[in-house]
Short mmCIF file of C-alpha atoms and ligand atoms in Angstrom, two decimals:
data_model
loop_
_atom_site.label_atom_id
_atom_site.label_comp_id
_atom_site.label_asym_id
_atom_site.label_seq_id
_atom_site.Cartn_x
_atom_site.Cartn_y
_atom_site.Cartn_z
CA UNK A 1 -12.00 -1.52 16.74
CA UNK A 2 -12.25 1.89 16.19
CA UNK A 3 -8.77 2.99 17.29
CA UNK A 4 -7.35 0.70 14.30
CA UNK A 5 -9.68 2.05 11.80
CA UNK A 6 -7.76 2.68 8.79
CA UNK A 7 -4.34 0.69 9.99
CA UNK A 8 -3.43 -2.01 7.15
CA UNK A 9 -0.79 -4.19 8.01
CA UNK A 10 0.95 -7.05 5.81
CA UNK A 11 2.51 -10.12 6.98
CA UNK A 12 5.22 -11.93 4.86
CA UNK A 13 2.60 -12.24 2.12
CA UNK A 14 3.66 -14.76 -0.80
CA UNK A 15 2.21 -15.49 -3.64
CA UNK A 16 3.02 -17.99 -6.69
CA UNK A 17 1.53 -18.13 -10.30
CA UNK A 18 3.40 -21.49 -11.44
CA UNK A 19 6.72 -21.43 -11.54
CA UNK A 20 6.45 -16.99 -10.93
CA UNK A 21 7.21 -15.81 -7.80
CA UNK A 22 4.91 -12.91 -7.98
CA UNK A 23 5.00 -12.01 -3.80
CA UNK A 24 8.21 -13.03 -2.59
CA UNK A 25 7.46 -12.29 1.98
CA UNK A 26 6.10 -9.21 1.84
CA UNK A 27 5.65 -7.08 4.84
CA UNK A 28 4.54 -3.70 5.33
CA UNK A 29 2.23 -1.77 7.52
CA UNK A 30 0.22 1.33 6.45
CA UNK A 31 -0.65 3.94 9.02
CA UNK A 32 -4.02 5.31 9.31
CA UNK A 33 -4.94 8.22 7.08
CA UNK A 34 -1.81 7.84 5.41
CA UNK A 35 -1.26 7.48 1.55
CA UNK A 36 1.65 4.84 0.39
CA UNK A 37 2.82 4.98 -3.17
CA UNK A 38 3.57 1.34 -4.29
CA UNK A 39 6.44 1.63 -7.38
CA UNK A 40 8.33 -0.99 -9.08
CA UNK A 41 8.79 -1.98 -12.60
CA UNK A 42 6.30 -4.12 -14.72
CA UNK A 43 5.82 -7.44 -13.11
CA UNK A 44 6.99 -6.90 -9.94
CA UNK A 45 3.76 -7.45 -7.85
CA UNK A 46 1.78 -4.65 -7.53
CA UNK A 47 -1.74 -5.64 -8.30
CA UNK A 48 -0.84 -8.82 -6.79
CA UNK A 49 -0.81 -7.02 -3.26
CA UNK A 50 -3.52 -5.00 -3.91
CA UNK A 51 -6.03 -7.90 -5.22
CA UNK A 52 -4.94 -9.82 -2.21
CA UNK A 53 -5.68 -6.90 0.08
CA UNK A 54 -9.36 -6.49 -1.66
CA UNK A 55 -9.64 -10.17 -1.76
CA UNK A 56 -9.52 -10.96 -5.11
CA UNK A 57 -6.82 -13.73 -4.47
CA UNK A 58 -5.48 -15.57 -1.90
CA UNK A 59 -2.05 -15.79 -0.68
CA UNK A 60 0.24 -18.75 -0.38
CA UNK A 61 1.57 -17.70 2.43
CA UNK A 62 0.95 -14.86 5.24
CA UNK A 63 -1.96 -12.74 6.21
CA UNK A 64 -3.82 -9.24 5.85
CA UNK A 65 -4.96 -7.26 8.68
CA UNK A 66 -7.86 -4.18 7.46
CA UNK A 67 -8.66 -2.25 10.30
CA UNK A 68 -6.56 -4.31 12.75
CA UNK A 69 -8.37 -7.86 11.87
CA UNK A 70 -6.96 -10.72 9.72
CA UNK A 71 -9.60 -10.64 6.61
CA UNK A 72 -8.08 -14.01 5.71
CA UNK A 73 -11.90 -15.20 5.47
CA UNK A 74 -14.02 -12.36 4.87
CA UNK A 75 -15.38 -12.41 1.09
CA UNK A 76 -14.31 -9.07 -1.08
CA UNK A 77 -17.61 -7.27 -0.67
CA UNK A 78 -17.85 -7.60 2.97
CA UNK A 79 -13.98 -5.85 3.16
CA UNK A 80 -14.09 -2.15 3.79
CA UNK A 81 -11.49 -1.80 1.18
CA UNK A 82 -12.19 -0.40 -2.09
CA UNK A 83 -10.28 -0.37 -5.45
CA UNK A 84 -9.79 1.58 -8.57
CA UNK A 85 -8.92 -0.65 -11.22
CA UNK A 86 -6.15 0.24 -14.16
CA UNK A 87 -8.83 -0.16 -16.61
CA UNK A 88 -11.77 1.32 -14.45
CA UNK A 89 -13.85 -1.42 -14.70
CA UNK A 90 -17.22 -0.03 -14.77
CA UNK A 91 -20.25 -1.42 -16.36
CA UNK A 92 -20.47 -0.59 -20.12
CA UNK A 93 -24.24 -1.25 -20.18
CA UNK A 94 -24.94 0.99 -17.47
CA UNK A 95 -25.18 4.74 -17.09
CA UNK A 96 -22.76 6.59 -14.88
CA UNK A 97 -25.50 6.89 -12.75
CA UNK A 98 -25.79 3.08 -12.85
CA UNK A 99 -22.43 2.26 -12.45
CA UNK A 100 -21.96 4.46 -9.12
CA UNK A 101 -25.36 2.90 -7.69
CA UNK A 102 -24.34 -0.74 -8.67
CA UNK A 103 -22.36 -0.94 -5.59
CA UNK A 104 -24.97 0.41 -2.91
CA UNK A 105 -27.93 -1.51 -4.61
CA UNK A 106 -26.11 -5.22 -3.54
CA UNK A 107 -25.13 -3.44 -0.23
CA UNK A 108 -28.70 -2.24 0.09
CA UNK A 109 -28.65 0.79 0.95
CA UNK A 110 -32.16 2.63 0.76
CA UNK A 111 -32.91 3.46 -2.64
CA UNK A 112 -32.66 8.01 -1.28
CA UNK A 113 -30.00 7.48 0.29
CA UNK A 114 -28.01 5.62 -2.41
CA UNK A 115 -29.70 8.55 -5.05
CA UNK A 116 -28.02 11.65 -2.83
CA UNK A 117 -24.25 9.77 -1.60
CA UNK A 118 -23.91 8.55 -5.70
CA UNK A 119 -24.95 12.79 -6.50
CA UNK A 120 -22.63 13.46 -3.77
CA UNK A 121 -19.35 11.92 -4.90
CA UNK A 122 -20.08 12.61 -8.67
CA UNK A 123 -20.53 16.33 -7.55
CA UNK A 124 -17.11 16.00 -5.79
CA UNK A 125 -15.48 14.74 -9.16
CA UNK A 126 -17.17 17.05 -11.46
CA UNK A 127 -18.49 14.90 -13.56
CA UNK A 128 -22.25 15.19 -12.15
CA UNK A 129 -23.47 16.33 -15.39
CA UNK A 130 -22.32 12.73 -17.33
CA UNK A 131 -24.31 11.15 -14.73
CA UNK A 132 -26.96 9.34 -18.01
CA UNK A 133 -24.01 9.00 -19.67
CA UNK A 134 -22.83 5.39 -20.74
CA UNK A 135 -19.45 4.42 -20.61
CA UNK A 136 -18.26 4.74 -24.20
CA UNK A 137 -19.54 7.98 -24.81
CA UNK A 138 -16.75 9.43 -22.37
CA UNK A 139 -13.13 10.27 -22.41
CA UNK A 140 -10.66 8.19 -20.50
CA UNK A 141 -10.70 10.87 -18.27
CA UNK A 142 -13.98 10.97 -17.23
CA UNK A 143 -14.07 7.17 -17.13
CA UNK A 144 -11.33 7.42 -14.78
CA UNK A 145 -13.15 9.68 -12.32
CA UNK A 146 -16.42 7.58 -12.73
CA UNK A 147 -14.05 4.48 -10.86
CA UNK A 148 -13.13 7.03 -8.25
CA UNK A 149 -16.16 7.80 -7.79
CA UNK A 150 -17.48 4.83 -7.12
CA UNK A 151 -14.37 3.69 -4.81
CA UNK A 152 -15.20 6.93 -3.02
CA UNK A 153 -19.13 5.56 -2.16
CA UNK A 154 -17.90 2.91 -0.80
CA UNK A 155 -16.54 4.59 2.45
CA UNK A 156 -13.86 2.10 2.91
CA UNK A 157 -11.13 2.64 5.22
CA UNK A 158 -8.51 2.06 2.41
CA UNK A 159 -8.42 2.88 -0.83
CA UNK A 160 -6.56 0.56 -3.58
CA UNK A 161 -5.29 2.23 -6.52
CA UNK A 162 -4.07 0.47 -9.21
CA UNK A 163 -2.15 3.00 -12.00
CA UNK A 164 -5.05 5.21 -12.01
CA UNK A 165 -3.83 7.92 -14.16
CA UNK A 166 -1.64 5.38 -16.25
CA UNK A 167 -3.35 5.95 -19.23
CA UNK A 168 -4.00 9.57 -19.08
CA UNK A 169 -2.20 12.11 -21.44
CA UNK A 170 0.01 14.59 -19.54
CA UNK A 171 -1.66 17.47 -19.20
CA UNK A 172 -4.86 15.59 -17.69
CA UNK A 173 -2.32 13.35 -15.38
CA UNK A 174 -0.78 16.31 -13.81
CA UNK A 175 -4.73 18.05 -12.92
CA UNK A 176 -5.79 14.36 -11.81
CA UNK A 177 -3.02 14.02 -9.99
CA UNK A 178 -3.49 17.33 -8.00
CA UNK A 179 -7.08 15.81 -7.78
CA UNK A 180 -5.78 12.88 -5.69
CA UNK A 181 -4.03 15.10 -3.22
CA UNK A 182 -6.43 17.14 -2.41
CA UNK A 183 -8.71 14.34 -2.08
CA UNK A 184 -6.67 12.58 0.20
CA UNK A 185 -6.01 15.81 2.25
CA UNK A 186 -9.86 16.23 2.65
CA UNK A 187 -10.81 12.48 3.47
CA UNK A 188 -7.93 11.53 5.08
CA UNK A 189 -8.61 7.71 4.26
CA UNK A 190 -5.53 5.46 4.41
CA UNK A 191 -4.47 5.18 0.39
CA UNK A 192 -2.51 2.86 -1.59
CA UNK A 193 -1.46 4.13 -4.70
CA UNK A 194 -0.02 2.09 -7.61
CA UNK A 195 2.05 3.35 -9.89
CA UNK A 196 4.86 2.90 -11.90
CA UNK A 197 6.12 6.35 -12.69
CA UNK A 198 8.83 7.61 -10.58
CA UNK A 199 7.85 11.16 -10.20
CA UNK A 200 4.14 9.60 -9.37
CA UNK A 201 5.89 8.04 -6.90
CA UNK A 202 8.33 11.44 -5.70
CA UNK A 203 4.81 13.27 -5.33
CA UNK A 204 1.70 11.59 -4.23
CA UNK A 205 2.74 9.39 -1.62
CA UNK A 206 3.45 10.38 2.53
CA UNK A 207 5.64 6.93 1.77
CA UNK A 208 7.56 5.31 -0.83
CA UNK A 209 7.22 1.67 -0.77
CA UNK A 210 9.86 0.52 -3.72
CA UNK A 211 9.03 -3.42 -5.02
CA UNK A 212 10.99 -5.75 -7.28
CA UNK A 213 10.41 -8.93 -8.02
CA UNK A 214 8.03 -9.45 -5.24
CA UNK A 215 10.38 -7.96 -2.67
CA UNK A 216 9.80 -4.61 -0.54
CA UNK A 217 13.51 -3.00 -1.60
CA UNK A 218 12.66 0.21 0.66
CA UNK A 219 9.92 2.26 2.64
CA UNK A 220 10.28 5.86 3.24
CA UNK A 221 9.39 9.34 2.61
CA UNK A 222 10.29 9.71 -1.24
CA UNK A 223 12.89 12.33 -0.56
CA UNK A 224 14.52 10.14 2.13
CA UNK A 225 14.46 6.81 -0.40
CA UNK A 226 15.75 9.69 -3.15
CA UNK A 227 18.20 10.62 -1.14
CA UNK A 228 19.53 7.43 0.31
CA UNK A 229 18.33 4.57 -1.71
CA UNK A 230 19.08 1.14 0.07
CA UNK A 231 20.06 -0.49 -3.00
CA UNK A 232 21.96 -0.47 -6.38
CA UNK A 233 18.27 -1.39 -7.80
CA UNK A 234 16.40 1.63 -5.73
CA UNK A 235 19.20 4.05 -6.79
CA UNK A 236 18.27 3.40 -10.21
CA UNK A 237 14.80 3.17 -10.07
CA UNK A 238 13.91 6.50 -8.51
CA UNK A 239 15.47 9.35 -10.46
CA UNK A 240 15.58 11.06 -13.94
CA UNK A 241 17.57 10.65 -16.01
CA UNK A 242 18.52 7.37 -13.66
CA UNK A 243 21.60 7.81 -11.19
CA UNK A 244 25.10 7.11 -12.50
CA UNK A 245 26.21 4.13 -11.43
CA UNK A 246 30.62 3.32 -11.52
CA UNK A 247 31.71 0.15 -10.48
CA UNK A 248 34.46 0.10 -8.17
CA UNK A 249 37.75 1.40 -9.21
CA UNK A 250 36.52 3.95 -12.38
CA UNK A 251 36.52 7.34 -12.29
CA UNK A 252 34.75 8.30 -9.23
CA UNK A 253 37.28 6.53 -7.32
CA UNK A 254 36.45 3.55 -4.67
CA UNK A 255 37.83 0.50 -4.37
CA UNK A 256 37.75 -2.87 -6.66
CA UNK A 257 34.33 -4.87 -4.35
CA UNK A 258 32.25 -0.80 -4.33
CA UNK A 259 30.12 0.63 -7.00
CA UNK A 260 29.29 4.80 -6.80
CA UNK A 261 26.97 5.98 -7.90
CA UNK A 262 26.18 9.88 -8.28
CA UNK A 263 22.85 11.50 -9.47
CA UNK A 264 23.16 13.69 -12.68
CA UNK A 265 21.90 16.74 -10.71
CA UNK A 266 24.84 16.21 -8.67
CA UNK A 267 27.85 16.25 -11.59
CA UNK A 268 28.45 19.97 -12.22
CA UNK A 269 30.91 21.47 -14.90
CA UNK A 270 34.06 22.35 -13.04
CA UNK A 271 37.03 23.28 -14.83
CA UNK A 272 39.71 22.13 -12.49
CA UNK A 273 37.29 19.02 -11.40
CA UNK A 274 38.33 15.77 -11.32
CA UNK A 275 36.86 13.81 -14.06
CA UNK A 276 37.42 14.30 -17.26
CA UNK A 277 35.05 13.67 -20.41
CA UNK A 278 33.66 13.90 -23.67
CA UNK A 279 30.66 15.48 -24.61
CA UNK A 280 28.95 13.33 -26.71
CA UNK A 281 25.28 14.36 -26.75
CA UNK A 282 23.43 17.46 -25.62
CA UNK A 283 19.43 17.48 -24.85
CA UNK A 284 18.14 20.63 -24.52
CA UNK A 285 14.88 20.13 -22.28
CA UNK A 286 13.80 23.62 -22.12
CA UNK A 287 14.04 24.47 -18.35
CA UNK A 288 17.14 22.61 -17.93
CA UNK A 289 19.88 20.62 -20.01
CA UNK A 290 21.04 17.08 -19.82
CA UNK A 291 24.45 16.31 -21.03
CA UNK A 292 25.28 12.69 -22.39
CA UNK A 293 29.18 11.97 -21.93
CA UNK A 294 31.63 9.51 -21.64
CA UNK A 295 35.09 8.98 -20.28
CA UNK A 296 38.62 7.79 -21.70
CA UNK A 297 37.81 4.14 -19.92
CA UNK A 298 34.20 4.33 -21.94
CA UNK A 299 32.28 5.06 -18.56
CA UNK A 300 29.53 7.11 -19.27
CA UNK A 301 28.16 9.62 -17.24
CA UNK A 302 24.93 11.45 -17.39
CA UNK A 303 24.98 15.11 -16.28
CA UNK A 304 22.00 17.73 -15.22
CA UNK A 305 22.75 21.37 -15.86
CA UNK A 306 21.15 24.88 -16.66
CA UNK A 307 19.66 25.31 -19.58
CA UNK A 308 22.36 26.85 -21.80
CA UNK A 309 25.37 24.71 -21.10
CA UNK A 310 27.37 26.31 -23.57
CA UNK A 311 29.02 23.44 -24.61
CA UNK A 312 28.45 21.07 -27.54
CA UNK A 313 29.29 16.87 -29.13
CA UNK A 314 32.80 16.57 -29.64
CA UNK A 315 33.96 18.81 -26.36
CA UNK A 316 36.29 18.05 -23.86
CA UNK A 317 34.87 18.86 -20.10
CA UNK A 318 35.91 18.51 -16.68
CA UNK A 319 33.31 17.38 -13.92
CA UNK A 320 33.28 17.78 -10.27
CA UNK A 321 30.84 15.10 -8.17
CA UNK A 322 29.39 16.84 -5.04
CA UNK A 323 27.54 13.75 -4.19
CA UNK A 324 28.65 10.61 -4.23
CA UNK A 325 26.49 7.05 -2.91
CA UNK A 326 28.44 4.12 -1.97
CA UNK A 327 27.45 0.30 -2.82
CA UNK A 328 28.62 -3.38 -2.27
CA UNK A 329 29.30 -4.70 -5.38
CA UNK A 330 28.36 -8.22 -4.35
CA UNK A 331 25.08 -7.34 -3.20
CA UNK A 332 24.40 -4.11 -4.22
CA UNK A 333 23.42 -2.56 -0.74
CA UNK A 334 23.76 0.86 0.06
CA UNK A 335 27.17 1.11 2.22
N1 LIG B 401 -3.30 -14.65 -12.64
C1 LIG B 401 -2.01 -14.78 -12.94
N2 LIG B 401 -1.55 -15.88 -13.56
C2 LIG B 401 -0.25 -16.03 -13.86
N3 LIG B 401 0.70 -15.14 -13.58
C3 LIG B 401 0.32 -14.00 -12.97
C4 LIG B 401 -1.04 -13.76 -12.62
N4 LIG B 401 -1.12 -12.56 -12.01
C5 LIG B 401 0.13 -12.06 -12.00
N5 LIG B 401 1.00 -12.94 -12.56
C6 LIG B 401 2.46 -12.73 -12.67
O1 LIG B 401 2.94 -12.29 -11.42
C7 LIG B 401 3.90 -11.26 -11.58
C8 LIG B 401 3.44 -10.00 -10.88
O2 LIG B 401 2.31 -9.49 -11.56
P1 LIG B 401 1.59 -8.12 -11.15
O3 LIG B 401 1.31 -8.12 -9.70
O4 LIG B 401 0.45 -7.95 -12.07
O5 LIG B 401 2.75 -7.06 -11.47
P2 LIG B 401 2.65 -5.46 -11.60
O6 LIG B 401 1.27 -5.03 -11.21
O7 LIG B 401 3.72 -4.94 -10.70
O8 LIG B 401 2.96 -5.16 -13.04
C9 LIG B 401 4.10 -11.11 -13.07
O9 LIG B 401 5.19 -11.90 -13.45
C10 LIG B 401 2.81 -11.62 -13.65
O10 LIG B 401 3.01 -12.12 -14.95
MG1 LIG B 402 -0.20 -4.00 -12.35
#
């Protein structure tokens, strides 16, 4: 099966808690070597996929395929998956050193062997001086890339990661997450990365798969999903400060059953343009500014400009819209 090494397909998985519809037919398949980035809001089913990818639950309904074989009854530690978990997980009464040969020890790996790969992938995530280390003498930081490093012993053909840099602070998110690329470019092992942080979700994956409520909304290359969402709810979801959205009729124009939408990078200050507004509110972020305003019919619209706008609360402006997405009002599809 070595030509399907890697591949990771899902077949209209389903999956209840009670009366919660937590996997609602999902279906999805993950080329080899590639890395997906799986957004959605809180609650919408993302560590349901991936525990029912690493085994940790069972589906209602539908099946997984790892490495082109239905792994509907192989136990977690016989998949060749391997997953980082939002709270790393690891052993508090064990060493670093522990915690990465935990893992090898049930697999049985010789005792040298286990000693040099556990070196080996510390090494790779700097942190092979923590190595007697226990867990709470560490920052979340280095906890973090103890759990990678451990997912990376495993040699799995996918990785499952669940918000790994979630609770990181900025600064450390933005190295880590440079981290993860270049990891990824150097192992090429097919990834699934969990996150719920749009611009996570802009940079990290090869693929954008967008869930809500248990549904797959859209799969694509982030630019392509940023550029043409399939949805009212994708449109929104992707994007910062969110997309404007008009429904039909307001001051973008369509008609009555359409909603428009147009992203704030794409209203411009325009002094013959079309639509005219108040400025209500002005944040100044720096390397750009974002201008809060609203029309005569109450319609707000959120606008992206340079950094010195020159123009303050209380000012009359005219905008032009160079971009403009179209929606069904009814069901909020892209048009
Ligand atoms: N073990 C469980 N028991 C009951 N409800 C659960 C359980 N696991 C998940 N859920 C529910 O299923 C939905 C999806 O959860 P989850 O996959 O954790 O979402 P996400 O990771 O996207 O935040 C949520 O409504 C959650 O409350
Ligand atoms: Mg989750």
């Amino acid at each position: 099966m070595s030509d399907a090494r890697g591949v990771l397909r899902l077949e209209s998985l389903s999956r209840s808690y009670g009366p919660v519809k937590a996997l609602d037919g999902v279906d999805l398949e993950v080329r080899a070597g590639e890395m997906i980035t799986l957004v959605g809001p809180s609650g919408s089913g993302k560590s349901t996929i991936l525990r029912l990818i690493a085994g940790l639950d069972r589906p209602d309904h539908g099946r997984v395929y790892v490495d082109g074989a239905d792994v509907a009854r192989v136990p977690p530690h016989r998949r060749s998956v391997a997953m980082v978990f939002q709270d790393y997980a690891l052993f508090p009464h064990l060493t670093v050193r522990g915690n990465l040969l935990f893992g090898l020890r049930v697999r049985r790996v010789p005792r040298a062997e286990a000693d040099r790969r556990a070196r080996a992938a510390a090494e790779r995530l700097g942190i092979a001086d923590l190595l007697d280390r226990h867990p709470d003498q560490m920052s979340g930081g280095q906890r973090q890339r103890v759990a990678l490093a451990r997912a990376l012993l495993r040699e799995p053909s996918v990785y499952l990661l669940d918000e790994p840099l979630a609770s990181l602070d900025a600064p450390l998110r933005f190295a880590t997450r440079a981290d993860l690329l270049t990891l990824h470019r150097e192992l090429r092992t097919t990834t699934i990365h969990v996150t719920h942080d749009q611009q996570e979700a802009m940079t990290l994956g090869d693929r954008v798969v967008v869930l809500a409520a248990g549904r797959v909304r859209q799969v694509g290359p982030p630019q392509q999903v940023y550029d043409e969402p399939a949805d009212t709810f994708v449109a929104g979801f992707l994007g910062s400060p969110p997309m404007n959205l008009v429904p039909g009729g307001g001051v973008l124009g369509g008609t009555p059953d359409e909603t428009l939408g147009v992203r704030p990078e794409d209203l411009a200050l325009a002094p013959e343009g079309p639509v005219a507004v108040t400025v209500e509110a002005v944040e100044a972020l720096g390397s750009e500014a974002v201008l809060l305003t609203r029309c005569a019919d109450g319609t707000r619209l959120t606008v992206r400009t340079g950094p010195r706008p020159g123009v303050g609360p209380g000012d009359p402006v005219r905008l032009r819209a160079d971009r403009i997405h179209r929606f069904d009002t009814a069901t909020g599809l892209r048009r």
